[in-house]
PDB file of C-alpha atoms in Angstrom:
ATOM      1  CA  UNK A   1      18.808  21.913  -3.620  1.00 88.00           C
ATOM      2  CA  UNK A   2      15.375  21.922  -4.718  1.00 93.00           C
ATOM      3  CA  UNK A   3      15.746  25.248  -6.301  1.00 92.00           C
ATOM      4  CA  UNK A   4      19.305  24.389  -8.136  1.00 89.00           C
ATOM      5  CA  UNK A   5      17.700  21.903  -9.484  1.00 91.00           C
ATOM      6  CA  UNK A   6      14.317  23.888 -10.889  1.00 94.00           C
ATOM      7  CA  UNK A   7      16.620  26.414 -12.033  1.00 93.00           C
ATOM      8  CA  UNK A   8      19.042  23.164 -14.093  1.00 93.00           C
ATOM      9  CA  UNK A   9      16.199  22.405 -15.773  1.00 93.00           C
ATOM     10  CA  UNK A  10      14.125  25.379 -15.991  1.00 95.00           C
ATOM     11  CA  UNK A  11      17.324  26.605 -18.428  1.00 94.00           C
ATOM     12  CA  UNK A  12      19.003  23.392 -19.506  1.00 94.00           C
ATOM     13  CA  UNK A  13      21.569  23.307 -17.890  1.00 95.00           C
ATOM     14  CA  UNK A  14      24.036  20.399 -16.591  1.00 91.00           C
ATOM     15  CA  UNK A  15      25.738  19.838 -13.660  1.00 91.00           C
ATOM     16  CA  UNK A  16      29.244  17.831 -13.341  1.00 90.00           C
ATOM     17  CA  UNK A  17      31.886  16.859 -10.915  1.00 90.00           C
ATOM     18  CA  UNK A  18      34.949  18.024 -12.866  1.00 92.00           C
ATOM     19  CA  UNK A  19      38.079  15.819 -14.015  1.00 87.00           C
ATOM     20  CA  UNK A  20      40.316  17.567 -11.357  1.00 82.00           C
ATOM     21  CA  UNK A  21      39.872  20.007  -8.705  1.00 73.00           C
ATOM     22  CA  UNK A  22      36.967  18.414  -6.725  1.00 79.00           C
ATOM     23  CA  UNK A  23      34.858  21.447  -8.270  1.00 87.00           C
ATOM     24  CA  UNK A  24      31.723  21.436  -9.885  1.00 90.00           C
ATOM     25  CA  UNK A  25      30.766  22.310 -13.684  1.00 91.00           C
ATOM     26  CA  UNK A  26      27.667  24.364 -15.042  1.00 92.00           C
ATOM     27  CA  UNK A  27      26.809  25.159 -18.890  1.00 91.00           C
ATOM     28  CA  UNK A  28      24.529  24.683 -21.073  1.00 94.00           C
ATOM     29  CA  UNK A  29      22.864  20.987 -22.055  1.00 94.00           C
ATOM     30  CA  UNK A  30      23.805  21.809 -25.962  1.00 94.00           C
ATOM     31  CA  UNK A  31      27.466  23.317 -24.843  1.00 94.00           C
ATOM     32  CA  UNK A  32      27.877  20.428 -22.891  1.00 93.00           C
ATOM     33  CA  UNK A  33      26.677  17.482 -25.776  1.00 93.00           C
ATOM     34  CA  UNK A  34      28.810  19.417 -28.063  1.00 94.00           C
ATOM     35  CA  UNK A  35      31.834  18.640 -26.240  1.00 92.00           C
ATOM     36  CA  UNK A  36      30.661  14.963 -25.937  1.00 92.00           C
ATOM     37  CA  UNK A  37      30.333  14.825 -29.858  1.00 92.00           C
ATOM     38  CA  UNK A  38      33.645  16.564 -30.451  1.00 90.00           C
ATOM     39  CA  UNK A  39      35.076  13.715 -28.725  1.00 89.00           C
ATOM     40  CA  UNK A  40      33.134  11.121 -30.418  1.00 90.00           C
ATOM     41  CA  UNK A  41      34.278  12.870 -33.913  1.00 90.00           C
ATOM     42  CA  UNK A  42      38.144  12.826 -32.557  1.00 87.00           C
ATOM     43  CA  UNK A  43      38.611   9.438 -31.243  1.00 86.00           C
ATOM     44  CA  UNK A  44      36.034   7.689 -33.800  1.00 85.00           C
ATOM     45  CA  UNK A  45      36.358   4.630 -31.172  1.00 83.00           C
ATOM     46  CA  UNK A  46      32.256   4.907 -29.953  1.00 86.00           C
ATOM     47  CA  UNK A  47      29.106   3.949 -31.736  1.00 85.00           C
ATOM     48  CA  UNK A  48      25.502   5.069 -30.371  1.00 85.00           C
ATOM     49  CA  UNK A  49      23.427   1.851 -29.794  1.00 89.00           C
ATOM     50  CA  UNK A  50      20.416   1.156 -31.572  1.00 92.00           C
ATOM     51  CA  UNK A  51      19.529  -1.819 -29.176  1.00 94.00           C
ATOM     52  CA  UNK A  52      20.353  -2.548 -25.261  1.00 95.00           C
ATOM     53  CA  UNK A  53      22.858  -5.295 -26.135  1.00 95.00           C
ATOM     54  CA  UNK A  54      23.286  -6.704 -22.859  1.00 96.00           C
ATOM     55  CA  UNK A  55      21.582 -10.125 -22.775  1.00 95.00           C
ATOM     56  CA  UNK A  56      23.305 -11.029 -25.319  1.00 96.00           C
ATOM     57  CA  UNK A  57      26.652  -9.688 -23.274  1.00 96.00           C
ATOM     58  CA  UNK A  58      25.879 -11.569 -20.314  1.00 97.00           C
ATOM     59  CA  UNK A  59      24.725 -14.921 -22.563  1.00 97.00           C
ATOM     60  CA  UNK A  60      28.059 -15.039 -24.175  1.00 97.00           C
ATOM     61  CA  UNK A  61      30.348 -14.345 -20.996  1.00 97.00           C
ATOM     62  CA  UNK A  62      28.163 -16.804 -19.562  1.00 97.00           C
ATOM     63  CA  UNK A  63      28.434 -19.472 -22.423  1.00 98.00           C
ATOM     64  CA  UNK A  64      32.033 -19.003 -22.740  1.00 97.00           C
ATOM     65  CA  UNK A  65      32.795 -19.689 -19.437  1.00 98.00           C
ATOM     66  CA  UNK A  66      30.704 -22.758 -19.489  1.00 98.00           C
ATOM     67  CA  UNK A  67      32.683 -23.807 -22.989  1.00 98.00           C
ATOM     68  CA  UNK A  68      35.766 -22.962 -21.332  1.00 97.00           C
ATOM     69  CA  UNK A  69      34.880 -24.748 -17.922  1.00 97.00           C
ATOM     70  CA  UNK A  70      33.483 -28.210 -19.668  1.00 98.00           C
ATOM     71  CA  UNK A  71      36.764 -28.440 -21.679  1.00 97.00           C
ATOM     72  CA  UNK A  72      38.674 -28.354 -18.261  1.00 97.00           C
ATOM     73  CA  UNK A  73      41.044 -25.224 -18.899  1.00 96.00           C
ATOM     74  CA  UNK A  74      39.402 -23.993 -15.707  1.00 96.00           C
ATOM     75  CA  UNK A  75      38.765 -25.054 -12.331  1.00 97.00           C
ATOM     76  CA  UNK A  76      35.516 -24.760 -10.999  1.00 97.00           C
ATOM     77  CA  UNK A  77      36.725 -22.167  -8.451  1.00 97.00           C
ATOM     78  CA  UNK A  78      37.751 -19.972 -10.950  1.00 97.00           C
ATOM     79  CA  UNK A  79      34.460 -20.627 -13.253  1.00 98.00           C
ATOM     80  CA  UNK A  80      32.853 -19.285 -10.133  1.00 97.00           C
ATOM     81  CA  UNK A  81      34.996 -16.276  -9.241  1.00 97.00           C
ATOM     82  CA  UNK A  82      34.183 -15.130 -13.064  1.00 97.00           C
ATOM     83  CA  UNK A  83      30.896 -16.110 -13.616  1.00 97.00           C
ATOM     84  CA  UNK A  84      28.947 -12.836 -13.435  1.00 96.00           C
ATOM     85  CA  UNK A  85      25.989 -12.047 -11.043  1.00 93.00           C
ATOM     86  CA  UNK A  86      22.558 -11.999 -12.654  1.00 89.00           C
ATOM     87  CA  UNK A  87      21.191 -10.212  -9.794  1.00 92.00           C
ATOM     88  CA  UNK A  88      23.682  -7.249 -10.025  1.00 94.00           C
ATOM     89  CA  UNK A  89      24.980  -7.115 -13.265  1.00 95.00           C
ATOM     90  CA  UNK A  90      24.379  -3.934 -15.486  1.00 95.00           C
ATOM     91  CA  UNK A  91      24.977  -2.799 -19.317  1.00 94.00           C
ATOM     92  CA  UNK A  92      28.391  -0.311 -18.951  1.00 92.00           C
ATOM     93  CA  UNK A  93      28.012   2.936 -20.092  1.00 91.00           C
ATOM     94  CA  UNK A  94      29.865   5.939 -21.097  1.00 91.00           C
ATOM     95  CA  UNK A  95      29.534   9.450 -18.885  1.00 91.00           C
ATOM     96  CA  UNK A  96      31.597  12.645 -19.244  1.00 92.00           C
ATOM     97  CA  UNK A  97      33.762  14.416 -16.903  1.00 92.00           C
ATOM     98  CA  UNK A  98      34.581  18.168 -17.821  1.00 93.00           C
ATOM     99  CA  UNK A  99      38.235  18.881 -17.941  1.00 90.00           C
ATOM    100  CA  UNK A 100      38.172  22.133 -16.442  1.00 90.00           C
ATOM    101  CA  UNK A 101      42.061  22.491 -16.073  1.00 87.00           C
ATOM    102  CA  UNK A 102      42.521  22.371 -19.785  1.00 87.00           C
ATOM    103  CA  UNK A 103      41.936  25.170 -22.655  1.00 89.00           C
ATOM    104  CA  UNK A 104      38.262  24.709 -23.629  1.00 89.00           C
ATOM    105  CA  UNK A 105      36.696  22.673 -21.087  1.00 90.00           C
ATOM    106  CA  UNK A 106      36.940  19.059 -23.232  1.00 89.00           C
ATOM    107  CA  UNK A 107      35.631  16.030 -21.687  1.00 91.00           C
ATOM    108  CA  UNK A 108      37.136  13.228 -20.018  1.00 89.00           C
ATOM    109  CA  UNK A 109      35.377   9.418 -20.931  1.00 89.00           C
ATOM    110  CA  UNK A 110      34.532   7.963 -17.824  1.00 89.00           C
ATOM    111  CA  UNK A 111      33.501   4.105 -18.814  1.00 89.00           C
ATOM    112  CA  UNK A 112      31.054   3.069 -15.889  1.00 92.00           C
ATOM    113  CA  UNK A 113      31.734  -1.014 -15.671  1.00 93.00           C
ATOM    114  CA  UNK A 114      31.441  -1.723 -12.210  1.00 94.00           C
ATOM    115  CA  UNK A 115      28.522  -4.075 -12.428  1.00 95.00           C
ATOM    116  CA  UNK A 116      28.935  -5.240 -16.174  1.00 97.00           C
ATOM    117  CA  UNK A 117      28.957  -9.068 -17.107  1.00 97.00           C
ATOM    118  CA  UNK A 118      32.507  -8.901 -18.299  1.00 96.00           C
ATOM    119  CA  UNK A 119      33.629  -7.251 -14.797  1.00 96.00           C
ATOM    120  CA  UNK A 120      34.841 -10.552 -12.727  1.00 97.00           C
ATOM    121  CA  UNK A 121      36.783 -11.670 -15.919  1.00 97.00           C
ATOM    122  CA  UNK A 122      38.548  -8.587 -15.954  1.00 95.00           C
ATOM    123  CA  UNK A 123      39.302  -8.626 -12.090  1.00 96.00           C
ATOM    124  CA  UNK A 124      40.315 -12.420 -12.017  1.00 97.00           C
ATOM    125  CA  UNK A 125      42.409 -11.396 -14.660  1.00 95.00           C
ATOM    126  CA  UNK A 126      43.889  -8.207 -13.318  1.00 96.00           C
ATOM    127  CA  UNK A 127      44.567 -10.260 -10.032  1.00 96.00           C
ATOM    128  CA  UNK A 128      46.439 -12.849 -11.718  1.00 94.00           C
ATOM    129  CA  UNK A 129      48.713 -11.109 -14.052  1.00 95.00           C
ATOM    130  CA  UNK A 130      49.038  -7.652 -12.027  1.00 95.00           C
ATOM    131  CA  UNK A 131      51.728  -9.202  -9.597  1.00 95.00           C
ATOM    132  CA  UNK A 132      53.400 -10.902 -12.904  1.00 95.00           C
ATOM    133  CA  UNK A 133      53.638  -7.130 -13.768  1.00 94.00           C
ATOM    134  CA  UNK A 134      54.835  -5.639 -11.204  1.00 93.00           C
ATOM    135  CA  UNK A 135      57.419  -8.187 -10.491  1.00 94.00           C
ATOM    136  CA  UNK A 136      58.685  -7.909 -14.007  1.00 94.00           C
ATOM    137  CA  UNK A 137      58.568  -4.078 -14.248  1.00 92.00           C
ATOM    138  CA  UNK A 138      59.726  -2.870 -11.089  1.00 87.00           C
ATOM    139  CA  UNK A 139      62.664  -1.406 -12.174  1.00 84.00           C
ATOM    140  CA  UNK A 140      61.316   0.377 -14.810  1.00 85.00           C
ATOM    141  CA  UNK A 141      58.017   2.034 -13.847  1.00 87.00           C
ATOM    142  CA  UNK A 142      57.605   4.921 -11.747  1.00 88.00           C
ATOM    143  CA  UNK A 143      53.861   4.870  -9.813  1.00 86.00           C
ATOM    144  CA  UNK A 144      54.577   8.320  -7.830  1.00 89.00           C
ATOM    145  CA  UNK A 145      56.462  11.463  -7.312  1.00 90.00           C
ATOM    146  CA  UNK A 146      58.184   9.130  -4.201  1.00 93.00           C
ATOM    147  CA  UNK A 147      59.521   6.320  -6.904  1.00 90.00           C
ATOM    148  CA  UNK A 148      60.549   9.394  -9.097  1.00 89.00           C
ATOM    149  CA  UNK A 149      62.864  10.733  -6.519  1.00 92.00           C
ATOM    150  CA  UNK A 150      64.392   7.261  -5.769  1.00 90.00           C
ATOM    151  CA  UNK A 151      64.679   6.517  -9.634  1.00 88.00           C
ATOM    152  CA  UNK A 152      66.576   9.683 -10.013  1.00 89.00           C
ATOM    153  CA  UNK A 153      68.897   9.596  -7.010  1.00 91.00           C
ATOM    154  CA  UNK A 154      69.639   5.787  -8.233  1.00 89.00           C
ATOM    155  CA  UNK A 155      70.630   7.542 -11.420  1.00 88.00           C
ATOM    156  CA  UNK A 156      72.638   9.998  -9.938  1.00 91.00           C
ATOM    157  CA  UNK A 157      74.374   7.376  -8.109  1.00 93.00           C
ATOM    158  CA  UNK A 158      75.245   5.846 -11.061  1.00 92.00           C
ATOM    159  CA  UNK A 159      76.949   9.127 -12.285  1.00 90.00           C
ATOM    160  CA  UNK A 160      74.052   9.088 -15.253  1.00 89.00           C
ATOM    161  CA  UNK A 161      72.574  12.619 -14.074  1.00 85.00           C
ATOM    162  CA  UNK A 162      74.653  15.163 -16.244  1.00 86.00           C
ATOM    163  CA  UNK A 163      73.993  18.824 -16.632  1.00 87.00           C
ATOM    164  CA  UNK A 164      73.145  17.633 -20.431  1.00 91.00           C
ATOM    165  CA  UNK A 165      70.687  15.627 -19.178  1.00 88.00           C
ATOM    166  CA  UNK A 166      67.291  15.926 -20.928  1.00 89.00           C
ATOM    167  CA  UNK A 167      64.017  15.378 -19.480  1.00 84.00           C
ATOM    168  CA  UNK A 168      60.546  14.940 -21.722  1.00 87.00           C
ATOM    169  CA  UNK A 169      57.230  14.616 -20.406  1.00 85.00           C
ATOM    170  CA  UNK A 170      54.685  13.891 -22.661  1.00 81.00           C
ATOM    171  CA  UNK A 171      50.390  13.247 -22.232  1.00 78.00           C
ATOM    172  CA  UNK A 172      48.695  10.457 -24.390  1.00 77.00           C
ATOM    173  CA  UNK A 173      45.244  11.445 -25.824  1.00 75.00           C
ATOM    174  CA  UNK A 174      42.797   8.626 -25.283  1.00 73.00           C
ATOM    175  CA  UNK A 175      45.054   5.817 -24.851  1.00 75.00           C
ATOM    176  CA  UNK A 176      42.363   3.517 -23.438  1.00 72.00           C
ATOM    177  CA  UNK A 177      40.088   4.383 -26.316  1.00 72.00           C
ATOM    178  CA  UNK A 178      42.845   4.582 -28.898  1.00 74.00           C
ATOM    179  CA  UNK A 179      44.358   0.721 -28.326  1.00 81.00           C
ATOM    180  CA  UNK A 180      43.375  -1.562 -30.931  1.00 85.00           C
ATOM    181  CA  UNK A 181      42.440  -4.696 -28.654  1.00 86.00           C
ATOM    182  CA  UNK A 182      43.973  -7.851 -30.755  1.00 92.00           C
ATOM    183  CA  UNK A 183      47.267  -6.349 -30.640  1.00 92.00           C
ATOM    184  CA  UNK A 184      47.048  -5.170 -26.827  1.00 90.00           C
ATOM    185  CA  UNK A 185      46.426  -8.897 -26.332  1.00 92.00           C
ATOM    186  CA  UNK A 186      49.299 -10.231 -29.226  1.00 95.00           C
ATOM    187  CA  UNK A 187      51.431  -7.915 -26.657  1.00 94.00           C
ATOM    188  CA  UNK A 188      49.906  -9.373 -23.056  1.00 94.00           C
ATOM    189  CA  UNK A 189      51.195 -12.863 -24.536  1.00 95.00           C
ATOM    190  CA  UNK A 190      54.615 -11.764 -26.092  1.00 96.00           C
ATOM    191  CA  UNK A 191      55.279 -10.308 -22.818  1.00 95.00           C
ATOM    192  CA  UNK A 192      54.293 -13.174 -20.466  1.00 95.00           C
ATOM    193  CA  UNK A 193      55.997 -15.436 -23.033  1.00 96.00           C
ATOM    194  CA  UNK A 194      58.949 -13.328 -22.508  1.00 95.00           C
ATOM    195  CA  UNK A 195      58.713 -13.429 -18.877  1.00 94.00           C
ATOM    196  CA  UNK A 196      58.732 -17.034 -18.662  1.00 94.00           C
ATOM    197  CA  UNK A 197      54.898 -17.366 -18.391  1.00 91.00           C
ATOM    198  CA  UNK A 198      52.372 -19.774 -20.237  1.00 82.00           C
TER     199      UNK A 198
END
């Protein structure tokens, strides 16, 4: 190990896990933040920080949930189950996976926010309107090659499956990165409202 990692650094090199595959990547430090800023120039959705913005992160999750939590539009269980944890809380960052499995090696955004202040919002969140979700969509969304099977013998059973039937697969670049954030929230409420749910 010791001599991998003279060798890494003796010729800048870099070391990844790769997207897929449960292999490992080598190149070159340059190759490798060339990739990084190919992606940066494609999606246009990342700015390098000047500053470490985080106490100011944490102060406004923190002061919202107070605002929101002194106004009553949460109980004091859930002020709790979001408020974040000064002990463990961290600024999220941005690391690259290579996508070996693809023509040029490009890099996959991994967005490390495990310990950030906004994290307990998000799961509170996620735990609350998830099941909403899934009730809602079941009969529409396909999670695995098992529900895939079942959706298309339930289609055949309908008589739906003809020898003119087309199928299209199709891969979204960058969805996460590419969603402008007021409207993925205008569409969280239409759909709730939809649904049934205020």
């Amino acid at each position: 190990v010791v001599s991998i990692q003279r060798k890494i650094k003796k010729h800048h090199l870099i070391l990844r896990v790769t997207d897929k595959g449960y292999n490992f990547y080598i190149g070159t430090e340059k190759e490798f933040d060339k990739k990084a800023q190919n992606f940066f120039q494609d999606t246009k959705a990342f700015i390098e920080l000047k500053e470490n913005p985080f106490n100011k992160i944490q102060d406004n999750v923190i002061h919202l949930l107070n605002q929101i939590r002194a106004k009553h539009f949460i109980f004091q269980w859930q002020y709790n189950k979001m408020m974040p944890n000064r002990i463990k809380c961290q600024l999220a960052h941005l690391y690259f996976n290579p996508k070996t499995h693809k023509d040029g090696i490009p890099v996959r955004p991994i967005e490390n926010t495990i310990n950030a202040p906004t994290t307990n919002v998000s799961n509170y969140l996620d735990e609350i309107i998830r099941p909403i979700f899934d009730k809602e969509c079941q009969n529409t969304t396909i999670i695995d090659g098992t529900s895939l099977i079942q959706a298309l013998h339930q289609y055949m059973r309908k008589g739906l499956f003809k020898s003119t039937t087309l199928f299209c697969t199709f891969d979204i670049r960058n969805l996460y990165t590419m969603l402008p954030q007021e409207e993925a929230l205008d569409i969280l409420v239409e759909f709730l409202h939809v649904h049934g749910y205020t």
